[in-house]
Amino acid sequence: MGDTHSIRTNTCFEKRINITDLRMLGLYEKFAALGWEEVLGFRGNESGEVYLKSVTEWLSTLTKDDGNDPPRTVTLTGKVNGKPATMSLDSLSQIAKLDSKGDNFYTYIKEKDYFSDPKDIVAENVMFSELFLLEKGVTLKRDNLKPLVRVLLSLVLSNVAPRLGDMMGIRKWELLVLYALMTGQIHLSFRQLVMLHIWQSRNKRQKKLIPHARLISVFLRQQRVVPISEKAFQKPHATWSIAETCDGDRVTYMKTKFWIKIKFGDGAKLKVLQWGKQPPSRGEMDDLDSSDEEVLRLRREAGLQVREVGGEQPPLRGRFQRFIKLLKITQSI
């Protein structure tokens, strides 16, 4: 599957997730509704060790068996040092409770429907209205998604449906995962998603991507096929957080007294109340952000002019005098 450097470059290592940030966004409950709580807490080896040589060897020898009732009975078998290791829904359950709901809760979908024709599972217009800013169109671009969905997509791409490459584009199957999380209307099995993405990566022509590296490493250790002599690759955990999601030239992140505010390059905005904070009470101002509605309300109550979109501003001298008046009022609150 390539030299050591290219293997590490093309490997998706699951991130540690900042649960507080996830709760702030109201997304933790959406994962819990699908029974994916332990997905959020899964870190593989706490020290960051990944048995990358065994992982790549297992993937390079992978075969699939549909069983007698696919897709529920699909298994993936590969070999490490000549020893077979078979991944199934049951073997993944032995690692962690990755799907905490009862087995009948989940919808097991066909590989073709997931990767190529998700519209056969959920109507496109239904998914689009839930996920996209419809006035911008439904081209498969991240900037056309609703702001909260964009943030969720970054987590999906690292820990749920991992891939590398063009992060500004969206793949069809990612819409299905996003829709399942945002609405809870379709109960996808995380264990099945893991196996779908592992098999897809094995079945690609160039076979470069290695998804779920930490999970596969733990699985192979549990199957007792990793050679004692293999030295683990040390890969410290990166952390998924709101701030990390905004680490880019096209996204602005601001933390004020009460809020976390995100402004995307296309002008879309997301405003989230900080965890443990109450919204500003009447008369209380978030003085770190003059764009807050609370600031505008105080200006109106003070009899100061508030510029509306397209409106004219008062003369400069008048604006300065009004600013001094507002400053005195806010200092007395």
PDB file of C-alpha atoms in Angstrom, residues 64-246:
ATOM      1  CA  LYS A  64     -15.696  -9.809   1.891  1.00  0.00           C
ATOM      2  CA  ASP A  65     -18.308 -12.458   2.649  1.00  0.00           C
ATOM      3  CA  ASP A  66     -21.956 -11.386   2.373  1.00  0.00           C
ATOM      4  CA  GLY A  67     -23.228 -14.211   4.596  1.00  0.00           C
ATOM      5  CA  ASN A  68     -26.807 -15.504   4.439  1.00  0.00           C
ATOM      6  CA  ASP A  69     -28.629 -12.250   5.225  1.00  0.00           C
ATOM      7  CA  PRO A  70     -26.703  -9.270   3.832  1.00  0.00           C
ATOM      8  CA  PRO A  71     -26.000  -6.515   4.612  1.00  0.00           C
ATOM      9  CA  ARG A  72     -26.492  -7.479   8.273  1.00  0.00           C
ATOM     10  CA  THR A  73     -24.299 -10.593   7.958  1.00  0.00           C
ATOM     11  CA  VAL A  74     -21.420  -9.117   5.939  1.00  0.00           C
ATOM     12  CA  THR A  75     -17.937  -9.893   7.280  1.00  0.00           C
ATOM     13  CA  LEU A  76     -14.485  -8.637   6.287  1.00  0.00           C
ATOM     14  CA  THR A  77     -11.495 -10.949   6.666  1.00  0.00           C
ATOM     15  CA  GLY A  78      -7.845 -10.067   6.273  1.00  0.00           C
ATOM     16  CA  LYS A  79      -4.573 -11.572   7.398  1.00  0.00           C
ATOM     17  CA  VAL A  80      -1.702 -10.307   9.529  1.00  0.00           C
ATOM     18  CA  ASN A  81       1.468 -12.365   9.486  1.00  0.00           C
ATOM     19  CA  GLY A  82      -0.570 -15.222   8.010  1.00  0.00           C
ATOM     20  CA  LYS A  83      -3.199 -15.133  10.765  1.00  0.00           C
ATOM     21  CA  PRO A  84      -6.823 -14.339   9.757  1.00  0.00           C
ATOM     22  CA  ALA A  85      -8.905 -11.700  11.544  1.00  0.00           C
ATOM     23  CA  THR A  86     -12.600 -11.333  10.726  1.00  0.00           C
ATOM     24  CA  MET A  87     -14.487  -8.086  11.338  1.00  0.00           C
ATOM     25  CA  SER A  88     -18.247  -8.261  11.805  1.00  0.00           C
ATOM     26  CA  LEU A  89     -20.959  -6.309  13.568  1.00  0.00           C
ATOM     27  CA  ASP A  90     -20.484  -8.616  16.561  1.00  0.00           C
ATOM     28  CA  SER A  91     -16.698  -8.288  16.708  1.00  0.00           C
ATOM     29  CA  LEU A  92     -16.975  -4.484  16.619  1.00  0.00           C
ATOM     30  CA  SER A  93     -19.465  -4.636  19.501  1.00  0.00           C
ATOM     31  CA  GLN A  94     -16.793  -6.371  21.567  1.00  0.00           C
ATOM     32  CA  ILE A  95     -14.556  -3.307  21.249  1.00  0.00           C
ATOM     33  CA  ALA A  96     -17.122  -0.794  22.479  1.00  0.00           C
ATOM     34  CA  LYS A  97     -20.867  -0.200  22.468  1.00  0.00           C
ATOM     35  CA  LEU A  98     -20.633   1.667  19.188  1.00  0.00           C
ATOM     36  CA  ASP A  99     -24.366   1.125  18.550  1.00  0.00           C
ATOM     37  CA  SER A 100     -26.057   1.250  21.954  1.00  0.00           C
ATOM     38  CA  LYS A 101     -29.633   0.756  20.748  1.00  0.00           C
ATOM     39  CA  GLY A 102     -31.191  -2.657  20.163  1.00  0.00           C
ATOM     40  CA  ASP A 103     -30.264  -4.445  16.950  1.00  0.00           C
ATOM     41  CA  ASN A 104     -33.755  -3.969  15.496  1.00  0.00           C
ATOM     42  CA  PHE A 105     -33.428  -0.204  15.937  1.00  0.00           C
ATOM     43  CA  TYR A 106     -30.931   0.111  13.097  1.00  0.00           C
ATOM     44  CA  THR A 107     -31.404   0.232   9.349  1.00  0.00           C
ATOM     45  CA  TYR A 108     -28.756  -1.805   7.537  1.00  0.00           C
ATOM     46  CA  ILE A 109     -28.314  -0.465   4.031  1.00  0.00           C
ATOM     47  CA  LYS A 110     -26.867  -1.842   0.821  1.00  0.00           C
ATOM     48  CA  GLU A 111     -23.420  -0.661  -0.219  1.00  0.00           C
ATOM     49  CA  LYS A 112     -24.699   0.645  -3.560  1.00  0.00           C
ATOM     50  CA  ASP A 113     -27.528   2.594  -1.923  1.00  0.00           C
ATOM     51  CA  TYR A 114     -25.125   4.198   0.546  1.00  0.00           C
ATOM     52  CA  PHE A 115     -22.343   5.280  -1.796  1.00  0.00           C
ATOM     53  CA  SER A 116     -24.180   5.807  -5.086  1.00  0.00           C
ATOM     54  CA  ASP A 117     -27.929   6.173  -4.602  1.00  0.00           C
ATOM     55  CA  PRO A 118     -28.789   7.553  -1.142  1.00  0.00           C
ATOM     56  CA  LYS A 119     -31.917   9.053  -2.704  1.00  0.00           C
ATOM     57  CA  ASP A 120     -33.303   5.514  -2.652  1.00  0.00           C
ATOM     58  CA  ILE A 121     -33.161   5.734   1.153  1.00  0.00           C
ATOM     59  CA  VAL A 122     -34.219   9.371   1.672  1.00  0.00           C
ATOM     60  CA  ALA A 123     -35.711  11.620  -1.005  1.00  0.00           C
ATOM     61  CA  GLU A 124     -33.224  14.232  -2.207  1.00  0.00           C
ATOM     62  CA  ASN A 125     -35.592  17.158  -1.690  1.00  0.00           C
ATOM     63  CA  VAL A 126     -36.109  16.090   1.932  1.00  0.00           C
ATOM     64  CA  MET A 127     -32.359  15.910   2.600  1.00  0.00           C
ATOM     65  CA  PHE A 128     -31.680  19.166   0.779  1.00  0.00           C
ATOM     66  CA  SER A 129     -34.280  21.163   2.721  1.00  0.00           C
ATOM     67  CA  GLU A 130     -32.830  19.886   6.001  1.00  0.00           C
ATOM     68  CA  LEU A 131     -29.154  20.433   5.216  1.00  0.00           C
ATOM     69  CA  PHE A 132     -28.767  23.236   2.666  1.00  0.00           C
ATOM     70  CA  LEU A 133     -29.243  26.982   2.497  1.00  0.00           C
ATOM     71  CA  LEU A 134     -31.685  26.545  -0.351  1.00  0.00           C
ATOM     72  CA  GLU A 135     -31.311  30.109  -1.613  1.00  0.00           C
ATOM     73  CA  LYS A 136     -27.662  29.268  -2.424  1.00  0.00           C
ATOM     74  CA  GLY A 137     -28.547  26.128  -4.329  1.00  0.00           C
ATOM     75  CA  VAL A 138     -27.846  22.477  -3.648  1.00  0.00           C
ATOM     76  CA  THR A 139     -24.515  22.005  -5.414  1.00  0.00           C
ATOM     77  CA  LEU A 140     -22.441  19.558  -3.361  1.00  0.00           C
ATOM     78  CA  LYS A 141     -20.250  22.220  -1.761  1.00  0.00           C
ATOM     79  CA  ARG A 142     -19.691  22.786   1.939  1.00  0.00           C
ATOM     80  CA  ASP A 143     -20.446  26.515   1.622  1.00  0.00           C
ATOM     81  CA  ASN A 144     -24.001  25.689   0.540  1.00  0.00           C
ATOM     82  CA  LEU A 145     -24.749  23.832   3.781  1.00  0.00           C
ATOM     83  CA  LYS A 146     -26.417  25.442   6.774  1.00  0.00           C
ATOM     84  CA  PRO A 147     -23.810  26.765   9.251  1.00  0.00           C
ATOM     85  CA  LEU A 148     -24.393  24.136  11.956  1.00  0.00           C
ATOM     86  CA  VAL A 149     -24.289  21.345   9.368  1.00  0.00           C
ATOM     87  CA  ARG A 150     -20.888  22.604   8.163  1.00  0.00           C
ATOM     88  CA  VAL A 151     -19.492  22.257  11.676  1.00  0.00           C
ATOM     89  CA  LEU A 152     -20.997  18.779  12.001  1.00  0.00           C
ATOM     90  CA  LEU A 153     -19.471  17.788   8.645  1.00  0.00           C
ATOM     91  CA  SER A 154     -15.967  18.403   9.995  1.00  0.00           C
ATOM     92  CA  LEU A 155     -16.599  15.848  12.754  1.00  0.00           C
ATOM     93  CA  VAL A 156     -18.177  13.356  10.365  1.00  0.00           C
ATOM     94  CA  LEU A 157     -15.114  13.528   8.101  1.00  0.00           C
ATOM     95  CA  SER A 158     -12.704  12.751  10.928  1.00  0.00           C
ATOM     96  CA  ASN A 159     -14.537  10.156  13.030  1.00  0.00           C
ATOM     97  CA  VAL A 160     -17.637   8.811  11.247  1.00  0.00           C
ATOM     98  CA  ALA A 161     -17.152   8.691   7.465  1.00  0.00           C
ATOM     99  CA  PRO A 162     -13.439   9.526   7.197  1.00  0.00           C
ATOM    100  CA  ARG A 163     -11.766  10.710   4.027  1.00  0.00           C
ATOM    101  CA  LEU A 164      -8.990  13.025   2.888  1.00  0.00           C
ATOM    102  CA  GLY A 165      -8.662  15.444  -0.003  1.00  0.00           C
ATOM    103  CA  ASP A 166     -11.126  18.129  -1.076  1.00  0.00           C
ATOM    104  CA  MET A 167     -12.772  19.326   2.131  1.00  0.00           C
ATOM    105  CA  MET A 168     -14.803  22.001   0.341  1.00  0.00           C
ATOM    106  CA  GLY A 169     -16.806  19.395  -1.556  1.00  0.00           C
ATOM    107  CA  ILE A 170     -19.400  16.959  -0.214  1.00  0.00           C
ATOM    108  CA  ARG A 171     -19.923  13.333  -1.138  1.00  0.00           C
ATOM    109  CA  LYS A 172     -23.407  11.853  -1.571  1.00  0.00           C
ATOM    110  CA  TRP A 173     -23.064   9.437   1.339  1.00  0.00           C
ATOM    111  CA  GLU A 174     -22.040  12.265   3.667  1.00  0.00           C
ATOM    112  CA  LEU A 175     -25.428  13.863   3.081  1.00  0.00           C
ATOM    113  CA  LEU A 176     -27.074  10.675   4.309  1.00  0.00           C
ATOM    114  CA  VAL A 177     -24.956  10.601   7.489  1.00  0.00           C
ATOM    115  CA  LEU A 178     -25.589  14.306   8.127  1.00  0.00           C
ATOM    116  CA  TYR A 179     -29.321  13.846   7.592  1.00  0.00           C
ATOM    117  CA  ALA A 180     -29.417  10.864   9.965  1.00  0.00           C
ATOM    118  CA  LEU A 181     -27.680  12.866  12.690  1.00  0.00           C
ATOM    119  CA  MET A 182     -29.592  16.115  12.220  1.00  0.00           C
ATOM    120  CA  THR A 183     -33.043  14.523  12.127  1.00  0.00           C
ATOM    121  CA  GLY A 184     -32.838  11.049  13.657  1.00  0.00           C
ATOM    122  CA  GLN A 185     -35.242   9.955  10.915  1.00  0.00           C
ATOM    123  CA  ILE A 186     -32.986   7.171   9.671  1.00  0.00           C
ATOM    124  CA  HIS A 187     -31.149   4.947  12.146  1.00  0.00           C
ATOM    125  CA  LEU A 188     -27.765   4.213  10.629  1.00  0.00           C
ATOM    126  CA  SER A 189     -25.516   1.674  12.339  1.00  0.00           C
ATOM    127  CA  PHE A 190     -22.091   3.116  13.084  1.00  0.00           C
ATOM    128  CA  ARG A 191     -20.597  -0.378  12.986  1.00  0.00           C
ATOM    129  CA  GLN A 192     -21.921  -0.898   9.476  1.00  0.00           C
ATOM    130  CA  LEU A 193     -20.592   2.493   8.367  1.00  0.00           C
ATOM    131  CA  VAL A 194     -17.147   1.476   9.615  1.00  0.00           C
ATOM    132  CA  MET A 195     -17.223  -1.712   7.555  1.00  0.00           C
ATOM    133  CA  LEU A 196     -18.598   0.056   4.471  1.00  0.00           C
ATOM    134  CA  HIS A 197     -15.787   2.609   4.503  1.00  0.00           C
ATOM    135  CA  ILE A 198     -13.098   0.035   5.216  1.00  0.00           C
ATOM    136  CA  TRP A 199     -14.233  -2.109   2.293  1.00  0.00           C
ATOM    137  CA  GLN A 200     -14.582   0.881  -0.017  1.00  0.00           C
ATOM    138  CA  SER A 201     -11.013   1.982   0.755  1.00  0.00           C
ATOM    139  CA  ARG A 202      -9.749  -1.563   0.078  1.00  0.00           C
ATOM    140  CA  ASN A 203     -11.735  -1.765  -3.131  1.00  0.00           C
ATOM    141  CA  LYS A 204     -10.465   1.521  -4.576  1.00  0.00           C
ATOM    142  CA  ARG A 205      -8.096   1.295  -7.516  1.00  0.00           C
ATOM    143  CA  GLN A 206      -5.172   3.059  -5.822  1.00  0.00           C
ATOM    144  CA  LYS A 207      -5.964   1.815  -2.292  1.00  0.00           C
ATOM    145  CA  LYS A 208      -4.406   4.856  -0.615  1.00  0.00           C
ATOM    146  CA  LEU A 209      -6.867   5.826   2.109  1.00  0.00           C
ATOM    147  CA  ILE A 210      -6.743   4.061   5.473  1.00  0.00           C
ATOM    148  CA  PRO A 211      -9.925   4.909   7.443  1.00  0.00           C
ATOM    149  CA  HIS A 212     -10.562   4.322  11.158  1.00  0.00           C
ATOM    150  CA  ALA A 213      -6.896   3.505  11.829  1.00  0.00           C
ATOM    151  CA  ARG A 214      -7.244   3.559  15.623  1.00  0.00           C
ATOM    152  CA  LEU A 215     -10.330   1.342  15.584  1.00  0.00           C
ATOM    153  CA  ILE A 216      -8.749  -1.211  13.229  1.00  0.00           C
ATOM    154  CA  SER A 217      -5.608  -1.253  15.380  1.00  0.00           C
ATOM    155  CA  VAL A 218      -7.624  -2.022  18.529  1.00  0.00           C
ATOM    156  CA  PHE A 219      -9.607  -4.663  16.625  1.00  0.00           C
ATOM    157  CA  LEU A 220      -6.442  -6.449  15.473  1.00  0.00           C
ATOM    158  CA  ARG A 221      -4.997  -6.399  18.977  1.00  0.00           C
ATOM    159  CA  GLN A 222      -8.226  -7.874  20.273  1.00  0.00           C
ATOM    160  CA  GLN A 223      -8.019 -10.589  17.610  1.00  0.00           C
ATOM    161  CA  ARG A 224      -4.455 -11.330  18.798  1.00  0.00           C
ATOM    162  CA  VAL A 225      -2.879 -11.157  15.363  1.00  0.00           C
ATOM    163  CA  VAL A 226      -0.478  -8.233  15.916  1.00  0.00           C
ATOM    164  CA  PRO A 227       3.075  -9.628  16.176  1.00  0.00           C
ATOM    165  CA  ILE A 228       4.754  -9.099  19.533  1.00  0.00           C
ATOM    166  CA  SER A 229       7.761  -7.737  17.672  1.00  0.00           C
ATOM    167  CA  GLU A 230       5.827  -4.935  15.941  1.00  0.00           C
ATOM    168  CA  LYS A 231       6.687  -1.481  17.175  1.00  0.00           C
ATOM    169  CA  ALA A 232       3.627   0.755  17.354  1.00  0.00           C
ATOM    170  CA  PHE A 233       3.478   4.063  15.507  1.00  0.00           C
ATOM    171  CA  GLN A 234       3.047   6.902  17.999  1.00  0.00           C
ATOM    172  CA  LYS A 235       0.296   9.247  16.835  1.00  0.00           C
ATOM    173  CA  PRO A 236      -0.855  11.702  19.537  1.00  0.00           C
ATOM    174  CA  HIS A 237      -4.560  12.484  19.464  1.00  0.00           C
ATOM    175  CA  ALA A 238      -5.643  15.646  17.708  1.00  0.00           C
ATOM    176  CA  THR A 239      -8.760  17.198  19.231  1.00  0.00           C
ATOM    177  CA  TRP A 240     -11.963  18.104  17.449  1.00  0.00           C
ATOM    178  CA  SER A 241     -13.403  21.345  18.820  1.00  0.00           C
ATOM    179  CA  ILE A 242     -15.303  24.373  17.568  1.00  0.00           C
ATOM    180  CA  ALA A 243     -12.110  26.439  17.475  1.00  0.00           C
ATOM    181  CA  GLU A 244     -10.250  23.697  15.574  1.00  0.00           C
ATOM    182  CA  THR A 245     -13.071  23.570  13.032  1.00  0.00           C
ATOM    183  CA  CYS A 246     -12.585  27.296  12.427  1.00  0.00           C
TER     184      CYS A 246
END
